PDB file of C-alpha atoms in Angstrom:
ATOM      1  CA  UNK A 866       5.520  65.878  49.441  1.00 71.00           C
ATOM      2  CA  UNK A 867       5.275  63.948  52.887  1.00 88.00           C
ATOM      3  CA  UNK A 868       7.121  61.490  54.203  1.00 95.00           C
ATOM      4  CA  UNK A 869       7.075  58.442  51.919  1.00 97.00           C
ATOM      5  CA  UNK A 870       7.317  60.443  49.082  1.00 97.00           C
ATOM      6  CA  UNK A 871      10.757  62.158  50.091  1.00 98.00           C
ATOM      7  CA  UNK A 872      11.916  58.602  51.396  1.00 98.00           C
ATOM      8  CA  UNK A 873      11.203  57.583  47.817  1.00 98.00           C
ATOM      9  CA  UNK A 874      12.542  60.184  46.038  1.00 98.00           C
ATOM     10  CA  UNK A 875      15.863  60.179  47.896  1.00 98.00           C
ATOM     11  CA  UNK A 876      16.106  56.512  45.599  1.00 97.00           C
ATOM     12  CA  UNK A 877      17.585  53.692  48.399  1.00 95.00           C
ATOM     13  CA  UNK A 878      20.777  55.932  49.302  1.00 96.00           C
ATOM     14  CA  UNK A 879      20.948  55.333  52.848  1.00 97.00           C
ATOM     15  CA  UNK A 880      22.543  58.511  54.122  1.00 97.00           C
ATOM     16  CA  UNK A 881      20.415  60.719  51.450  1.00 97.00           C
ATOM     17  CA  UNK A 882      16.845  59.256  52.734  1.00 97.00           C
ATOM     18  CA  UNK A 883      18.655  60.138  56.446  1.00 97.00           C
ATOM     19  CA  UNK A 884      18.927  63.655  55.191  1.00 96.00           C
ATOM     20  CA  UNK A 885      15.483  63.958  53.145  1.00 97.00           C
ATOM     21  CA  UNK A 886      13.903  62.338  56.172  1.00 97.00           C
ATOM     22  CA  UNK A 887      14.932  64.860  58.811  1.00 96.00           C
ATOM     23  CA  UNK A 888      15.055  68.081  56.624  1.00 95.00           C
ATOM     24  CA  UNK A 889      11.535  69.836  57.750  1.00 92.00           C
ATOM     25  CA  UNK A 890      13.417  69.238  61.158  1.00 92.00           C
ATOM     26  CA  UNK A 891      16.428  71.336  60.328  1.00 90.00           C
ATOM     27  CA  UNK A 892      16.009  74.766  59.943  1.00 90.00           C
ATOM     28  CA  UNK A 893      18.451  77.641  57.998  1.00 87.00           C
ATOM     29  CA  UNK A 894      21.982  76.881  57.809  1.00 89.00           C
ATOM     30  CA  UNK A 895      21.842  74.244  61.210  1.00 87.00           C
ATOM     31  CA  UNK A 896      22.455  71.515  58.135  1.00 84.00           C
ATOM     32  CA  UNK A 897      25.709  72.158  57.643  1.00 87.00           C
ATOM     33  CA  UNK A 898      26.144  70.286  60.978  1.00 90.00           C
ATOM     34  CA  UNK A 899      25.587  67.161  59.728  1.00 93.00           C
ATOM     35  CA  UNK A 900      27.621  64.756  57.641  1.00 93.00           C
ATOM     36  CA  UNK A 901      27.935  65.594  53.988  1.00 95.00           C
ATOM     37  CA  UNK A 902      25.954  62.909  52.311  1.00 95.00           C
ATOM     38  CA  UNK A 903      23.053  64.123  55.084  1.00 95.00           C
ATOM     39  CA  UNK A 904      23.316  67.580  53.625  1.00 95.00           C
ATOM     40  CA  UNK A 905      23.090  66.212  50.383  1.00 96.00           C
ATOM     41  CA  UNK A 906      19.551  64.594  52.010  1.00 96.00           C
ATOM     42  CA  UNK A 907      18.512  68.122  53.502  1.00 96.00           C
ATOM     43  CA  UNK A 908      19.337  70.306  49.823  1.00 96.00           C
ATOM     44  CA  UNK A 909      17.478  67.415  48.022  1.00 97.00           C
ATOM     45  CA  UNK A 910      14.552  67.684  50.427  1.00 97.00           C
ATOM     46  CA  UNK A 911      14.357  71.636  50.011  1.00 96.00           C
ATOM     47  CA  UNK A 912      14.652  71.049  46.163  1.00 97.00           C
ATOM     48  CA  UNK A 913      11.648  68.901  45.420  1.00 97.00           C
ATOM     49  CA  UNK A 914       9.500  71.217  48.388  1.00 96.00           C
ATOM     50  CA  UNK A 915      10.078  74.088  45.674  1.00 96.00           C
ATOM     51  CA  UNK A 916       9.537  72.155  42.810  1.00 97.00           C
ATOM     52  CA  UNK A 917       6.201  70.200  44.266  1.00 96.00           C
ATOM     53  CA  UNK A 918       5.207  74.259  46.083  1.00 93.00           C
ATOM     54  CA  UNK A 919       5.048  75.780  42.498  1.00 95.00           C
ATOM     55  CA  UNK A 920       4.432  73.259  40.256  1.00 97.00           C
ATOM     56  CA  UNK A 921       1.023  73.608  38.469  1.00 97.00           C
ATOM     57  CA  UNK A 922      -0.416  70.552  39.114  1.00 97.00           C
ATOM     58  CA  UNK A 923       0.533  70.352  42.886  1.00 97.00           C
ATOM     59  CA  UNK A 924      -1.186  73.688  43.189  1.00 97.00           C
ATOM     60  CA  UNK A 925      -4.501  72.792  41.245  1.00 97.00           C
ATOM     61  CA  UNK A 926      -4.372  69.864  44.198  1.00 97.00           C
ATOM     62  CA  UNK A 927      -4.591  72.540  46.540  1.00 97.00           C
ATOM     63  CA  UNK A 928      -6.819  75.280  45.141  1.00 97.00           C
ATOM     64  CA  UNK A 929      -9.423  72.354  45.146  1.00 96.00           C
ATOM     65  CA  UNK A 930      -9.182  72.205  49.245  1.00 96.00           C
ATOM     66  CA  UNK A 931      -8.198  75.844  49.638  1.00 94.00           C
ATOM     67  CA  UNK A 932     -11.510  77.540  50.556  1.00 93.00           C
ATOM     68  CA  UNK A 933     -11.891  75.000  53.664  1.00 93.00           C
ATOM     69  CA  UNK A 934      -8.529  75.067  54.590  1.00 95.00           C
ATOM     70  CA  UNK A 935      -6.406  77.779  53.930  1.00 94.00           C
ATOM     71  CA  UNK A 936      -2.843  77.699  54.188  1.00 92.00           C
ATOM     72  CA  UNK A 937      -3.109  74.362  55.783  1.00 94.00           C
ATOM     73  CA  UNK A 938      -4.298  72.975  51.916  1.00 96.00           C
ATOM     74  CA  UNK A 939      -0.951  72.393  50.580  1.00 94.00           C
ATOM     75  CA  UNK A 940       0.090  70.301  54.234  1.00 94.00           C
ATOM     76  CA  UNK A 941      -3.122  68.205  52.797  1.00 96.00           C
ATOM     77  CA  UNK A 942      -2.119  67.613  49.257  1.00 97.00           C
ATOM     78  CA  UNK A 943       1.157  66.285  50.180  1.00 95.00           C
ATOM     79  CA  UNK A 944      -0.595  63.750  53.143  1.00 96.00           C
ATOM     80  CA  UNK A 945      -3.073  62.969  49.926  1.00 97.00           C
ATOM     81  CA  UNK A 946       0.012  62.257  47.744  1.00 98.00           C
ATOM     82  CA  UNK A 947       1.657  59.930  49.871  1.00 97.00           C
ATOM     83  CA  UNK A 948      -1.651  58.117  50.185  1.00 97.00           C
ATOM     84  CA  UNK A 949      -1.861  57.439  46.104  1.00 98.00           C
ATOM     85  CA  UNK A 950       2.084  56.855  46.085  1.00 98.00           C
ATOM     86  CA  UNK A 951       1.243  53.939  48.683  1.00 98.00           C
ATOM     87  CA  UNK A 952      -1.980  52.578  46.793  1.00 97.00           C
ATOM     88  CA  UNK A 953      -0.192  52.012  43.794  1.00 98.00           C
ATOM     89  CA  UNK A 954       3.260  51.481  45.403  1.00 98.00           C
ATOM     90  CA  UNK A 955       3.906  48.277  42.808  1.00 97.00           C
ATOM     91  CA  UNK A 956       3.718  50.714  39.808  1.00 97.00           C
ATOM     92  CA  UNK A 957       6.702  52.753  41.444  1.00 97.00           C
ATOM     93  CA  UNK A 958       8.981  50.056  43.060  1.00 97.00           C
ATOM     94  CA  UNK A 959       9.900  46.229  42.455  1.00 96.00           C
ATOM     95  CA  UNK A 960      10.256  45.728  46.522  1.00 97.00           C
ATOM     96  CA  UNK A 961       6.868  45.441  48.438  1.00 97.00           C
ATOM     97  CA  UNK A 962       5.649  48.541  50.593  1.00 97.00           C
ATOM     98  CA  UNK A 963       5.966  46.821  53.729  1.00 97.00           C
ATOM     99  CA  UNK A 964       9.425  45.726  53.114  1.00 97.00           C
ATOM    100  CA  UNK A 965      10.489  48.606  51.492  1.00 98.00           C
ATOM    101  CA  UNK A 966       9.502  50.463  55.490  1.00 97.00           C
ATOM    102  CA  UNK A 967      10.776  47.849  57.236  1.00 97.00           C
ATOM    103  CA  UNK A 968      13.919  48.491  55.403  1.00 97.00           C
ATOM    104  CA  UNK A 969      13.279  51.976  56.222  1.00 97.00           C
ATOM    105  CA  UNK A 970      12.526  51.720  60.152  1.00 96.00           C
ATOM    106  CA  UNK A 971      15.993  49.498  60.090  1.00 96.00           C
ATOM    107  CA  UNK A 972      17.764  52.897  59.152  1.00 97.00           C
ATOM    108  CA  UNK A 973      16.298  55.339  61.243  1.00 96.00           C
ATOM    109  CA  UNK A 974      16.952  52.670  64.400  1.00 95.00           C
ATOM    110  CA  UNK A 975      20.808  52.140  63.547  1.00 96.00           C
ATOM    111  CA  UNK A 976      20.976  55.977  63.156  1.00 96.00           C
ATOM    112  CA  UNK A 977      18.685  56.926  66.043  1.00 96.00           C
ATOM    113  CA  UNK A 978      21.366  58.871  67.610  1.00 95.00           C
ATOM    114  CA  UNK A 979      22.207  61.321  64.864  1.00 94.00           C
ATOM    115  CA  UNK A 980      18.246  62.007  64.618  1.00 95.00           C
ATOM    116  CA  UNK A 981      17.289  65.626  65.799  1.00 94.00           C
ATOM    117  CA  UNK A 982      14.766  65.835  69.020  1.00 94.00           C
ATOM    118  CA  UNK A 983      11.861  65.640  67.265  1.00 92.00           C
ATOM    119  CA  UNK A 984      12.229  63.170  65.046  1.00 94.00           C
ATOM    120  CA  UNK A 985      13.518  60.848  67.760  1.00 95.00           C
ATOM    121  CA  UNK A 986      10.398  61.628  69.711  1.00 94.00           C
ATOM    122  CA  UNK A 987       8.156  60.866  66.766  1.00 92.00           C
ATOM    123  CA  UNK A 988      10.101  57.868  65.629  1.00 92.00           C
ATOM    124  CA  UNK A 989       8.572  54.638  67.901  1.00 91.00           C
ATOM    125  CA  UNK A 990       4.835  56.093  66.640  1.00 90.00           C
ATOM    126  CA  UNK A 991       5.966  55.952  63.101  1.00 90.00           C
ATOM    127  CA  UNK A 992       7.490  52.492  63.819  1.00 93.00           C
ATOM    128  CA  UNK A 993       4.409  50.830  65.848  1.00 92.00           C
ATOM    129  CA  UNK A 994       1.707  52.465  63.878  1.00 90.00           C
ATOM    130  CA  UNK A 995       3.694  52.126  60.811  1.00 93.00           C
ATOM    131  CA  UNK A 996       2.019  55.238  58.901  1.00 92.00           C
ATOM    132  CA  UNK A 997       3.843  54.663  55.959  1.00 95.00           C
ATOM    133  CA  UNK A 998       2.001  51.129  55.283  1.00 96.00           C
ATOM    134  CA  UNK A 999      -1.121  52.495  56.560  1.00 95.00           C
ATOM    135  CA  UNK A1000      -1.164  55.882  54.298  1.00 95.00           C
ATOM    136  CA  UNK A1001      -2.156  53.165  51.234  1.00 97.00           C
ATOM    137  CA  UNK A1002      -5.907  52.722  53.008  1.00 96.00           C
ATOM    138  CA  UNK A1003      -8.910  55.942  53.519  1.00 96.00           C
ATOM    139  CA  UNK A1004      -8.778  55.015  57.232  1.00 95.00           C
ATOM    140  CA  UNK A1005      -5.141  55.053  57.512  1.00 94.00           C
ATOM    141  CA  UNK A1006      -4.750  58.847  56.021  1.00 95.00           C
ATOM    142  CA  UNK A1007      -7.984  59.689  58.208  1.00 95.00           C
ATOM    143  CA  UNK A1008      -5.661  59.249  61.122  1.00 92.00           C
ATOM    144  CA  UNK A1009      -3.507  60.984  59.823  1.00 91.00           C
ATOM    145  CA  UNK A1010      -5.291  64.323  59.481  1.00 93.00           C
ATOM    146  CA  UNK A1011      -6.891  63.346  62.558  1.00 92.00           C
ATOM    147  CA  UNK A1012      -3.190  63.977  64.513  1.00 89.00           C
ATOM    148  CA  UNK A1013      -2.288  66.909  62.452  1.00 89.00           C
ATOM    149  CA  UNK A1014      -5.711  68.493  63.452  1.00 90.00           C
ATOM    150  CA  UNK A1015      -4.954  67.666  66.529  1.00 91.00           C
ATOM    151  CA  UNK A1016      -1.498  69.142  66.806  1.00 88.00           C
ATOM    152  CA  UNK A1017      -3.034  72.334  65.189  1.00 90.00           C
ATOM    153  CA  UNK A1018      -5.510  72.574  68.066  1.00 90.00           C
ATOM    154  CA  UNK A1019      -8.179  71.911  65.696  1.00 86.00           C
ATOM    155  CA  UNK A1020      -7.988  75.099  64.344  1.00 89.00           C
ATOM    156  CA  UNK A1021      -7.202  73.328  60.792  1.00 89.00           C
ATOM    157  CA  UNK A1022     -10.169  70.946  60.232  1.00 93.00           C
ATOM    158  CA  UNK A1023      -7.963  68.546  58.916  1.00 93.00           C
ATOM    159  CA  UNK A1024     -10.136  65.792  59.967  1.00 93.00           C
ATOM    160  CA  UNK A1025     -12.295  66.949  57.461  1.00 95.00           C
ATOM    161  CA  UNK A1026     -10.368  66.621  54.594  1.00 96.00           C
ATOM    162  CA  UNK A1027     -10.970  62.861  54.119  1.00 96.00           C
ATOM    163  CA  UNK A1028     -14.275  63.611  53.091  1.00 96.00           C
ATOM    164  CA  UNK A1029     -12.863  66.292  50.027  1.00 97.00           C
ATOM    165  CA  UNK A1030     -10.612  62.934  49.370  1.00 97.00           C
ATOM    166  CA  UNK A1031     -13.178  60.958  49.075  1.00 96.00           C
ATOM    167  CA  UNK A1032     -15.586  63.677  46.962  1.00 96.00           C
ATOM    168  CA  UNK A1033     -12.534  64.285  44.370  1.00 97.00           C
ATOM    169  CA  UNK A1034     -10.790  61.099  45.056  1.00 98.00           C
ATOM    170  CA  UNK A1035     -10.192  60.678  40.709  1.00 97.00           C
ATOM    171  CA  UNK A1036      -9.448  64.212  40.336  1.00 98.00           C
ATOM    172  CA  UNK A1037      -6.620  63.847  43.014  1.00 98.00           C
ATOM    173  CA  UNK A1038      -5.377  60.768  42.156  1.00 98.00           C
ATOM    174  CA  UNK A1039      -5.124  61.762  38.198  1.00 98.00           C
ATOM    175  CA  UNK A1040      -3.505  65.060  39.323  1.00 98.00           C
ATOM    176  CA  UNK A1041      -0.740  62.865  41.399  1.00 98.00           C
ATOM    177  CA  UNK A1042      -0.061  60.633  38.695  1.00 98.00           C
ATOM    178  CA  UNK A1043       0.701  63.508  36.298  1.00 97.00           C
ATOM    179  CA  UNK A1044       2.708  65.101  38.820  1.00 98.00           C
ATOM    180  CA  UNK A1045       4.858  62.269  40.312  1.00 98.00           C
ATOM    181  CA  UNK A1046       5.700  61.269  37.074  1.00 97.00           C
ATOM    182  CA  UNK A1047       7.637  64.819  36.896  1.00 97.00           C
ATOM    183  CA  UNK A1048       9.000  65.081  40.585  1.00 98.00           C
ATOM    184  CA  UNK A1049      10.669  61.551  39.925  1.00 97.00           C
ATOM    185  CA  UNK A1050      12.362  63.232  37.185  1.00 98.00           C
ATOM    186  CA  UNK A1051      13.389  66.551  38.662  1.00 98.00           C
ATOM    187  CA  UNK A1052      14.195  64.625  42.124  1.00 98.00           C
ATOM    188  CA  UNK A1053      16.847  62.322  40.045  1.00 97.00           C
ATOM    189  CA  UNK A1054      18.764  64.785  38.552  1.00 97.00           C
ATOM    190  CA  UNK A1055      18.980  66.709  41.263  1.00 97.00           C
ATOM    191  CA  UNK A1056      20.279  64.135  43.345  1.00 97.00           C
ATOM    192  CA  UNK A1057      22.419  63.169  41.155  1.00 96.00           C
ATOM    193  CA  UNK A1058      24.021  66.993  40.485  1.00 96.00           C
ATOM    194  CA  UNK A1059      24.159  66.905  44.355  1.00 95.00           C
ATOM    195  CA  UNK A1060      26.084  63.697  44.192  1.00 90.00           C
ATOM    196  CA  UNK A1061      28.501  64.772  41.727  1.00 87.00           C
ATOM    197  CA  UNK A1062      29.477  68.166  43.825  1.00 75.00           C
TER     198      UNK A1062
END
């Protein structure tokens, strides 16, 4: 899952979607340096990577685009994801996509400071660009795999993928709605276990 996804799934707890926002960002035990509720964020974010990583339906995704792009396929699926989870954001949430980011970008600013490196360095592009509005439209997510073939030295052929999105665009978007359906499920009770500890 990519970013909207996890903000999504970590369901309008502040300190959570803090947590689930920064995870890929935190590496090994280097959570346990952050408040609790963030941790909470951080477990939840490793939970649904293992669930989406083996889940049948996530990996069917991802055989389709394997043979062009290797390891990077899975990096692709979840950048796909995000894009049908923003196209049909109104099936998934009462508040408006652009609201619901704004909301969003709010957060991360009033909690800039607790932000690791990174994620304070990629924050004002996520913010004027706003990617997560932008992931709902074809030329939106080709900008997307645009920077992360970039940042891979083009060695990925990322850029590419928009076309095997556009070629299997039914396929993909049936195999996300089965899937989502399940990782709301698993995410929920999982945050909720985590919330109970």
């Amino acid at each position: 899952m990519n970013f909207l996804a996890h903000i999504y799934l970590s369901f309008e707890d502040d300190e959570i979607t803090i947590g689930n926002f920064i995870a890929d960002s935190i590496r090994g035990n280097k959570f346990k340096h952050y408040p609790d509720r963030i941790q909470k964020g951080i477990l939840l974010h490793r939970a649904i990577d293992t669930f989406t990583d083996a889940h049948p339906i996530a990996r069917r995704s991802s055989k389709r685009l394997h043979k062009n792009y290797s390891h990077y396929s899975r990096v692709i699926v979840d950048i796909f994801y995000d894009h049908f989870l923003a196209k049909n954001w109104q099936h998934y949430s009462n508040t408006p996509l652009p609201m619901f980011t704004d909301r969003f970008y709010d957060l991360l600013e009033s909690n800039f400071e607790i932000l690791p490196e990174g994620v304070q360095r990629m924050m004002p592009y996520l913010v004027t660009d706003n990617w997560l509005v932008s992931y709902a439209s074809i030329d939106g997510i080709s900008r997307v795999l645009n920077g992360m073939n970039r940042r891979t030295q083009n060695r990925s052929r990322m850029n590419f993928a928009v076309d095997d999105l556009q070629e299997h665009y039914g396929s993909f978007e049936q195999e996300f709605t089965l899937f989502f359906e399940e990782v709301i499920s698993f995410a929920k009770a999982k945050y909720l276990r985590l919330c109970d500890d």
